[in-house]
Amino acid sequence: MALLPILKYPDPRLHTRAVPVQSVDHRIQTLVSDMLQTMYEASGIGLAATQVDVHECVIVMDTSESRDQPVVLINPEITERSEEIVLGEEGCLSVPAVYDKVERHARITVRALNRDGQPFELEAEGMPAVCVQHEMDHLRGKVFVEYLSPLKRDRIRTKMLKRSREEQRR
Ligand code: K1U
Ligand code: ZN
């Protein structure tokens, strides 16, 4: 297993659209293991392959309190969405220390392949539903700050660029 570097906003590679996985082979299984290790190490509840600069449709998640219930979604597709919308606080490992409210469908049904390449369906609500929608946005090249006002987004962009320049000087 390996820890993978996480791209930080406003890195333009975060806007790359991921392509479907052709075959759930050893390369993808290694990517899944590395992404899980990276997500746990960063104390995240989800991670999309886009964030580690791999532009294929792979998501890992663990929204359990015990942090021992990993979920792997390969080539996920949302097949049902509730009409009900919820407004909840989100964060992102690619935009550290920034949290803001985003509207999401309250309940969704997702179809995907697991890490063995087997199809399965997941019905999610609450934090798992929010997390799946956030991670699927990453696969489409969308970062949650793009739901915020242009003013907020510009402030976040400036703060992130300043922080990255400071980190480079260290
Ligand atoms: O995709 C990512 O960058 C991971 C992200 C997932 C996520 C968190 C919150 C709402 C939607 C999606 C994170 O894990 S951010 C860190 C975190 O654990 C967290 C932040 C805010 C609320 C709950 C958890
Ligand atoms: Zn994110």
PDB file of C-alpha atoms and ligand atoms in Angstrom:
ATOM      1  CA  MET A   1       0.000   0.000   0.000  1.00  0.00           C
ATOM      2  CA  ALA A   2       1.096   3.582  -0.602  1.00  0.00           C
ATOM      3  CA  LEU A   3       0.052   7.063   0.420  1.00  0.00           C
ATOM      4  CA  LEU A   4      -0.870   9.136  -2.647  1.00  0.00           C
ATOM      5  CA  PRO A   5      -0.444  12.926  -2.923  1.00  0.00           C
ATOM      6  CA  ILE A   6      -3.814  14.749  -2.962  1.00  0.00           C
ATOM      7  CA  LEU A   7      -4.236  17.554  -5.535  1.00  0.00           C
ATOM      8  CA  LYS A   8      -5.120  20.897  -3.966  1.00  0.00           C
ATOM      9  CA  TYR A   9      -7.602  23.443  -5.343  1.00  0.00           C
ATOM     10  CA  PRO A  10      -7.171  25.395  -7.662  1.00  0.00           C
ATOM     11  CA  ASP A  11      -5.037  22.751  -9.422  1.00  0.00           C
ATOM     12  CA  PRO A  12      -6.528  22.574 -12.965  1.00  0.00           C
ATOM     13  CA  ARG A  13      -6.213  18.762 -12.949  1.00  0.00           C
ATOM     14  CA  LEU A  14      -9.151  18.700 -10.503  1.00  0.00           C
ATOM     15  CA  HIS A  15     -11.332  19.757 -13.453  1.00  0.00           C
ATOM     16  CA  THR A  16     -10.526  16.660 -15.533  1.00  0.00           C
ATOM     17  CA  ARG A  17     -13.513  14.432 -16.350  1.00  0.00           C
ATOM     18  CA  ALA A  18     -12.835  10.790 -15.367  1.00  0.00           C
ATOM     19  CA  VAL A  19     -13.371   7.928 -17.821  1.00  0.00           C
ATOM     20  CA  PRO A  20     -15.042   4.596 -16.933  1.00  0.00           C
ATOM     21  CA  VAL A  21     -12.806   1.762 -15.672  1.00  0.00           C
ATOM     22  CA  GLN A  22     -12.485  -0.805 -18.467  1.00  0.00           C
ATOM     23  CA  SER A  23     -11.537  -3.753 -16.272  1.00  0.00           C
ATOM     24  CA  VAL A  24     -11.320  -4.159 -12.479  1.00  0.00           C
ATOM     25  CA  ASP A  25      -7.837  -5.665 -12.638  1.00  0.00           C
ATOM     26  CA  HIS A  26      -4.818  -5.724 -10.332  1.00  0.00           C
ATOM     27  CA  ARG A  27      -3.915  -2.111 -11.210  1.00  0.00           C
ATOM     28  CA  ILE A  28      -7.365  -0.869 -10.108  1.00  0.00           C
ATOM     29  CA  GLN A  29      -7.309  -3.035  -6.953  1.00  0.00           C
ATOM     30  CA  THR A  30      -3.931  -1.512  -6.001  1.00  0.00           C
ATOM     31  CA  LEU A  31      -5.341   1.976  -6.679  1.00  0.00           C
ATOM     32  CA  VAL A  32      -8.332   1.189  -4.404  1.00  0.00           C
ATOM     33  CA  SER A  33      -6.030  -0.004  -1.563  1.00  0.00           C
ATOM     34  CA  ASP A  34      -3.810   3.079  -1.929  1.00  0.00           C
ATOM     35  CA  MET A  35      -6.834   5.419  -2.016  1.00  0.00           C
ATOM     36  CA  LEU A  36      -8.288   3.844   1.141  1.00  0.00           C
ATOM     37  CA  GLN A  37      -4.981   4.215   2.954  1.00  0.00           C
ATOM     38  CA  THR A  38      -4.707   7.844   1.751  1.00  0.00           C
ATOM     39  CA  MET A  39      -8.302   8.646   2.823  1.00  0.00           C
ATOM     40  CA  TYR A  40      -7.856   7.125   6.314  1.00  0.00           C
ATOM     41  CA  GLU A  41      -4.488   8.830   6.800  1.00  0.00           C
ATOM     42  CA  ALA A  42      -6.027  12.210   5.849  1.00  0.00           C
ATOM     43  CA  SER A  43      -9.030  11.574   8.181  1.00  0.00           C
ATOM     44  CA  GLY A  44     -11.435  11.913   5.258  1.00  0.00           C
ATOM     45  CA  ILE A  45     -14.786  10.185   4.793  1.00  0.00           C
ATOM     46  CA  GLY A  46     -14.357   9.888   1.015  1.00  0.00           C
ATOM     47  CA  LEU A  47     -11.876  10.218  -1.829  1.00  0.00           C
ATOM     48  CA  ALA A  48     -12.273  10.242  -5.615  1.00  0.00           C
ATOM     49  CA  ALA A  49      -9.512   9.043  -7.963  1.00  0.00           C
ATOM     50  CA  THR A  50      -9.477  12.528  -9.565  1.00  0.00           C
ATOM     51  CA  GLN A  51      -8.053  13.893  -6.298  1.00  0.00           C
ATOM     52  CA  VAL A  52      -4.996  11.631  -6.605  1.00  0.00           C
ATOM     53  CA  ASP A  53      -4.567  12.560 -10.293  1.00  0.00           C
ATOM     54  CA  VAL A  54      -6.002   9.318 -11.676  1.00  0.00           C
ATOM     55  CA  HIS A  55      -8.826  10.150 -14.076  1.00  0.00           C
ATOM     56  CA  GLU A  56     -10.849   6.954 -13.905  1.00  0.00           C
ATOM     57  CA  CYS A  57     -14.218   6.439 -12.181  1.00  0.00           C
ATOM     58  CA  VAL A  58     -13.162   5.128  -8.751  1.00  0.00           C
ATOM     59  CA  ILE A  59     -14.444   6.320  -5.354  1.00  0.00           C
ATOM     60  CA  VAL A  60     -13.656   5.108  -1.838  1.00  0.00           C
ATOM     61  CA  MET A  61     -15.675   6.075   1.244  1.00  0.00           C
ATOM     62  CA  ASP A  62     -16.081   5.280   4.909  1.00  0.00           C
ATOM     63  CA  THR A  63     -18.692   7.306   6.779  1.00  0.00           C
ATOM     64  CA  SER A  64     -18.798   4.912   9.766  1.00  0.00           C
ATOM     65  CA  GLU A  65     -17.803   6.162  13.224  1.00  0.00           C
ATOM     66  CA  SER A  66     -15.668   3.060  13.734  1.00  0.00           C
ATOM     67  CA  ARG A  67     -13.744   3.769  10.483  1.00  0.00           C
ATOM     68  CA  ASP A  68     -13.812   0.095   9.554  1.00  0.00           C
ATOM     69  CA  GLN A  69     -16.562  -0.006   6.909  1.00  0.00           C
ATOM     70  CA  PRO A  70     -14.940   0.927   3.596  1.00  0.00           C
ATOM     71  CA  VAL A  71     -17.164   1.245   0.533  1.00  0.00           C
ATOM     72  CA  VAL A  72     -15.689   1.095  -2.970  1.00  0.00           C
ATOM     73  CA  LEU A  73     -17.648   2.434  -5.953  1.00  0.00           C
ATOM     74  CA  ILE A  74     -16.263   1.790  -9.426  1.00  0.00           C
ATOM     75  CA  ASN A  75     -18.115   3.319 -12.412  1.00  0.00           C
ATOM     76  CA  PRO A  76     -20.904   4.630 -10.112  1.00  0.00           C
ATOM     77  CA  GLU A  77     -24.226   5.746 -11.592  1.00  0.00           C
ATOM     78  CA  ILE A  78     -27.029   7.409  -9.666  1.00  0.00           C
ATOM     79  CA  THR A  79     -30.231   5.622 -10.680  1.00  0.00           C
ATOM     80  CA  GLU A  80     -32.675   7.361  -8.294  1.00  0.00           C
ATOM     81  CA  ARG A  81     -32.694  10.741  -6.538  1.00  0.00           C
ATOM     82  CA  SER A  82     -35.181  12.019  -3.964  1.00  0.00           C
ATOM     83  CA  GLU A  83     -37.048  15.225  -4.694  1.00  0.00           C
ATOM     84  CA  GLU A  84     -36.209  16.297  -1.164  1.00  0.00           C
ATOM     85  CA  ILE A  85     -33.097  18.478  -0.995  1.00  0.00           C
ATOM     86  CA  VAL A  86     -30.961  18.946   2.122  1.00  0.00           C
ATOM     87  CA  LEU A  87     -28.509  21.709   2.951  1.00  0.00           C
ATOM     88  CA  GLY A  88     -25.412  20.409   4.746  1.00  0.00           C
ATOM     89  CA  GLU A  89     -21.878  21.443   5.654  1.00  0.00           C
ATOM     90  CA  GLU A  90     -19.186  19.978   3.386  1.00  0.00           C
ATOM     91  CA  GLY A  91     -15.417  19.864   3.448  1.00  0.00           C
ATOM     92  CA  CYS A  92     -12.913  18.570   0.914  1.00  0.00           C
ATOM     93  CA  LEU A  93      -9.436  17.080   1.243  1.00  0.00           C
ATOM     94  CA  SER A  94      -8.492  19.106  -1.871  1.00  0.00           C
ATOM     95  CA  VAL A  95      -9.600  22.356  -0.180  1.00  0.00           C
ATOM     96  CA  PRO A  96      -8.258  21.938   3.371  1.00  0.00           C
ATOM     97  CA  ALA A  97      -9.817  23.922   6.219  1.00  0.00           C
ATOM     98  CA  VAL A  98     -12.683  25.258   4.095  1.00  0.00           C
ATOM     99  CA  TYR A  99     -16.228  24.256   5.005  1.00  0.00           C
ATOM    100  CA  ASP A 100     -19.478  25.533   3.565  1.00  0.00           C
ATOM    101  CA  LYS A 101     -23.082  24.585   2.962  1.00  0.00           C
ATOM    102  CA  VAL A 102     -24.168  22.817  -0.228  1.00  0.00           C
ATOM    103  CA  GLU A 103     -27.592  21.535  -1.358  1.00  0.00           C
ATOM    104  CA  ARG A 104     -27.819  17.833  -2.197  1.00  0.00           C
ATOM    105  CA  HIS A 105     -30.509  15.215  -2.819  1.00  0.00           C
ATOM    106  CA  ALA A 106     -31.508  13.737   0.559  1.00  0.00           C
ATOM    107  CA  ARG A 107     -31.613  10.140  -0.707  1.00  0.00           C
ATOM    108  CA  ILE A 108     -30.052   8.435  -3.700  1.00  0.00           C
ATOM    109  CA  THR A 109     -29.670   4.963  -5.178  1.00  0.00           C
ATOM    110  CA  VAL A 110     -26.306   4.218  -6.800  1.00  0.00           C
ATOM    111  CA  ARG A 111     -25.302   1.316  -9.014  1.00  0.00           C
ATOM    112  CA  ALA A 112     -21.573   0.501  -9.162  1.00  0.00           C
ATOM    113  CA  LEU A 113     -18.967  -2.263  -9.269  1.00  0.00           C
ATOM    114  CA  ASN A 114     -17.196  -3.323  -6.069  1.00  0.00           C
ATOM    115  CA  ARG A 115     -13.432  -3.953  -5.749  1.00  0.00           C
ATOM    116  CA  ASP A 116     -13.947  -7.494  -7.146  1.00  0.00           C
ATOM    117  CA  GLY A 117     -15.711  -6.109 -10.219  1.00  0.00           C
ATOM    118  CA  GLN A 118     -19.137  -7.326  -9.038  1.00  0.00           C
ATOM    119  CA  PRO A 119     -22.168  -5.041  -9.610  1.00  0.00           C
ATOM    120  CA  PHE A 120     -24.103  -3.857  -6.542  1.00  0.00           C
ATOM    121  CA  GLU A 121     -26.678  -1.264  -5.579  1.00  0.00           C
ATOM    122  CA  LEU A 122     -26.408   1.148  -2.646  1.00  0.00           C
ATOM    123  CA  GLU A 123     -29.326   3.074  -1.154  1.00  0.00           C
ATOM    124  CA  ALA A 124     -27.945   6.021   0.762  1.00  0.00           C
ATOM    125  CA  GLU A 125     -29.266   8.870   2.885  1.00  0.00           C
ATOM    126  CA  GLY A 126     -27.702  11.321   5.316  1.00  0.00           C
ATOM    127  CA  MET A 127     -23.897  11.667   5.218  1.00  0.00           C
ATOM    128  CA  PRO A 128     -23.306   8.648   2.890  1.00  0.00           C
ATOM    129  CA  ALA A 129     -25.694  10.197   0.305  1.00  0.00           C
ATOM    130  CA  VAL A 130     -23.977  13.592   0.573  1.00  0.00           C
ATOM    131  CA  CYS A 131     -20.548  11.983   0.313  1.00  0.00           C
ATOM    132  CA  VAL A 132     -21.431   9.943  -2.820  1.00  0.00           C
ATOM    133  CA  GLN A 133     -22.744  13.108  -4.558  1.00  0.00           C
ATOM    134  CA  HIS A 134     -19.622  15.084  -3.533  1.00  0.00           C
ATOM    135  CA  GLU A 135     -17.291  12.329  -4.819  1.00  0.00           C
ATOM    136  CA  MET A 136     -19.253  11.867  -8.066  1.00  0.00           C
ATOM    137  CA  ASP A 137     -18.862  15.601  -8.676  1.00  0.00           C
ATOM    138  CA  HIS A 138     -15.069  15.108  -8.400  1.00  0.00           C
ATOM    139  CA  LEU A 139     -15.267  12.446 -11.144  1.00  0.00           C
ATOM    140  CA  ARG A 140     -17.021  15.040 -13.337  1.00  0.00           C
ATOM    141  CA  GLY A 141     -14.268  17.556 -12.588  1.00  0.00           C
ATOM    142  CA  LYS A 142     -16.364  19.623 -10.174  1.00  0.00           C
ATOM    143  CA  VAL A 143     -15.127  20.806  -6.760  1.00  0.00           C
ATOM    144  CA  PHE A 144     -17.738  21.732  -4.093  1.00  0.00           C
ATOM    145  CA  VAL A 145     -16.548  25.373  -3.952  1.00  0.00           C
ATOM    146  CA  GLU A 146     -18.058  25.787  -7.437  1.00  0.00           C
ATOM    147  CA  TYR A 147     -21.508  25.737  -5.768  1.00  0.00           C
ATOM    148  CA  LEU A 148     -20.552  28.816  -3.725  1.00  0.00           C
ATOM    149  CA  SER A 149     -20.842  32.452  -4.807  1.00  0.00           C
ATOM    150  CA  PRO A 150     -18.101  33.814  -7.130  1.00  0.00           C
ATOM    151  CA  LEU A 151     -16.993  36.096  -4.259  1.00  0.00           C
ATOM    152  CA  LYS A 152     -16.540  33.205  -1.792  1.00  0.00           C
ATOM    153  CA  ARG A 153     -14.838  31.086  -4.483  1.00  0.00           C
ATOM    154  CA  ASP A 154     -12.373  33.871  -5.304  1.00  0.00           C
ATOM    155  CA  ARG A 155     -11.517  34.315  -1.617  1.00  0.00           C
ATOM    156  CA  ILE A 156     -10.911  30.557  -1.247  1.00  0.00           C
ATOM    157  CA  ARG A 157      -8.785  30.517  -4.414  1.00  0.00           C
ATOM    158  CA  THR A 158      -6.642  33.406  -3.153  1.00  0.00           C
ATOM    159  CA  LYS A 159      -6.260  31.791   0.303  1.00  0.00           C
ATOM    160  CA  MET A 160      -5.235  28.438  -1.231  1.00  0.00           C
ATOM    161  CA  LEU A 161      -2.699  30.040  -3.623  1.00  0.00           C
ATOM    162  CA  LYS A 162      -1.201  32.041  -0.722  1.00  0.00           C
ATOM    163  CA  ARG A 163      -0.940  28.884   1.390  1.00  0.00           C
ATOM    164  CA  SER A 164       0.717  26.922  -1.428  1.00  0.00           C
ATOM    165  CA  ARG A 165       3.300  29.718  -1.989  1.00  0.00           C
ATOM    166  CA  GLU A 166       4.074  29.691   1.764  1.00  0.00           C
ATOM    167  CA  GLU A 167       4.464  25.906   1.720  1.00  0.00           C
ATOM    168  CA  GLN A 168       6.867  26.128  -1.241  1.00  0.00           C
ATOM    169  CA  ARG A 169       9.043  28.661   0.632  1.00  0.00           C
ATOM    170  CA  ARG A 170       9.376  26.320   3.660  1.00  0.00           C
TER     171      ARG A 170
HETATM  172  O1  K1U B   1     -13.789  14.299  -1.311  1.00  0.00           O
HETATM  173  C1  K1U B   1     -13.164  14.670  -0.342  1.00  0.00           C
HETATM  174  O2  K1U B   1     -12.381  15.574  -0.447  1.00  0.00           O
HETATM  175  C2  K1U B   1     -13.385  14.023   1.011  1.00  0.00           C
HETATM  176  C3  K1U B   1     -14.381  14.787   1.864  1.00  0.00           C
HETATM  177  C4  K1U B   1     -15.735  14.127   1.744  1.00  0.00           C
HETATM  178  C5  K1U B   1     -16.913  14.905   2.234  1.00  0.00           C
HETATM  179  C6  K1U B   1     -16.968  15.491   3.475  1.00  0.00           C
HETATM  180  C7  K1U B   1     -18.083  16.187   3.890  1.00  0.00           C
HETATM  181  C8  K1U B   1     -19.170  16.276   3.069  1.00  0.00           C
HETATM  182  C9  K1U B   1     -19.117  15.716   1.823  1.00  0.00           C
HETATM  183  C10 K1U B   1     -17.996  15.012   1.395  1.00  0.00           C
HETATM  184  C11 K1U B   1     -13.889  14.753   3.292  1.00  0.00           C
HETATM  185  O3  K1U B   1     -13.726  13.724   3.867  1.00  0.00           O
HETATM  186  S1  K1U B   1     -13.592  16.276   4.058  1.00  0.00           S
HETATM  187  C12 K1U B   1     -13.076  15.892   5.709  1.00  0.00           C
HETATM  188  C13 K1U B   1     -14.141  15.356   6.596  1.00  0.00           C
HETATM  189  O4  K1U B   1     -13.946  14.281   7.106  1.00  0.00           O
HETATM  190  C14 K1U B   1     -15.428  16.039   6.860  1.00  0.00           C
HETATM  191  C15 K1U B   1     -15.609  17.391   6.671  1.00  0.00           C
HETATM  192  C16 K1U B   1     -16.848  17.993   6.931  1.00  0.00           C
HETATM  193  C17 K1U B   1     -17.890  17.233   7.394  1.00  0.00           C
HETATM  194  C18 K1U B   1     -17.708  15.875   7.608  1.00  0.00           C
HETATM  195  C19 K1U B   1     -16.482  15.286   7.351  1.00  0.00           C
HETATM  196 ZN    ZN B   2     -13.742  16.644  -2.153  1.00  0.00          ZN
END
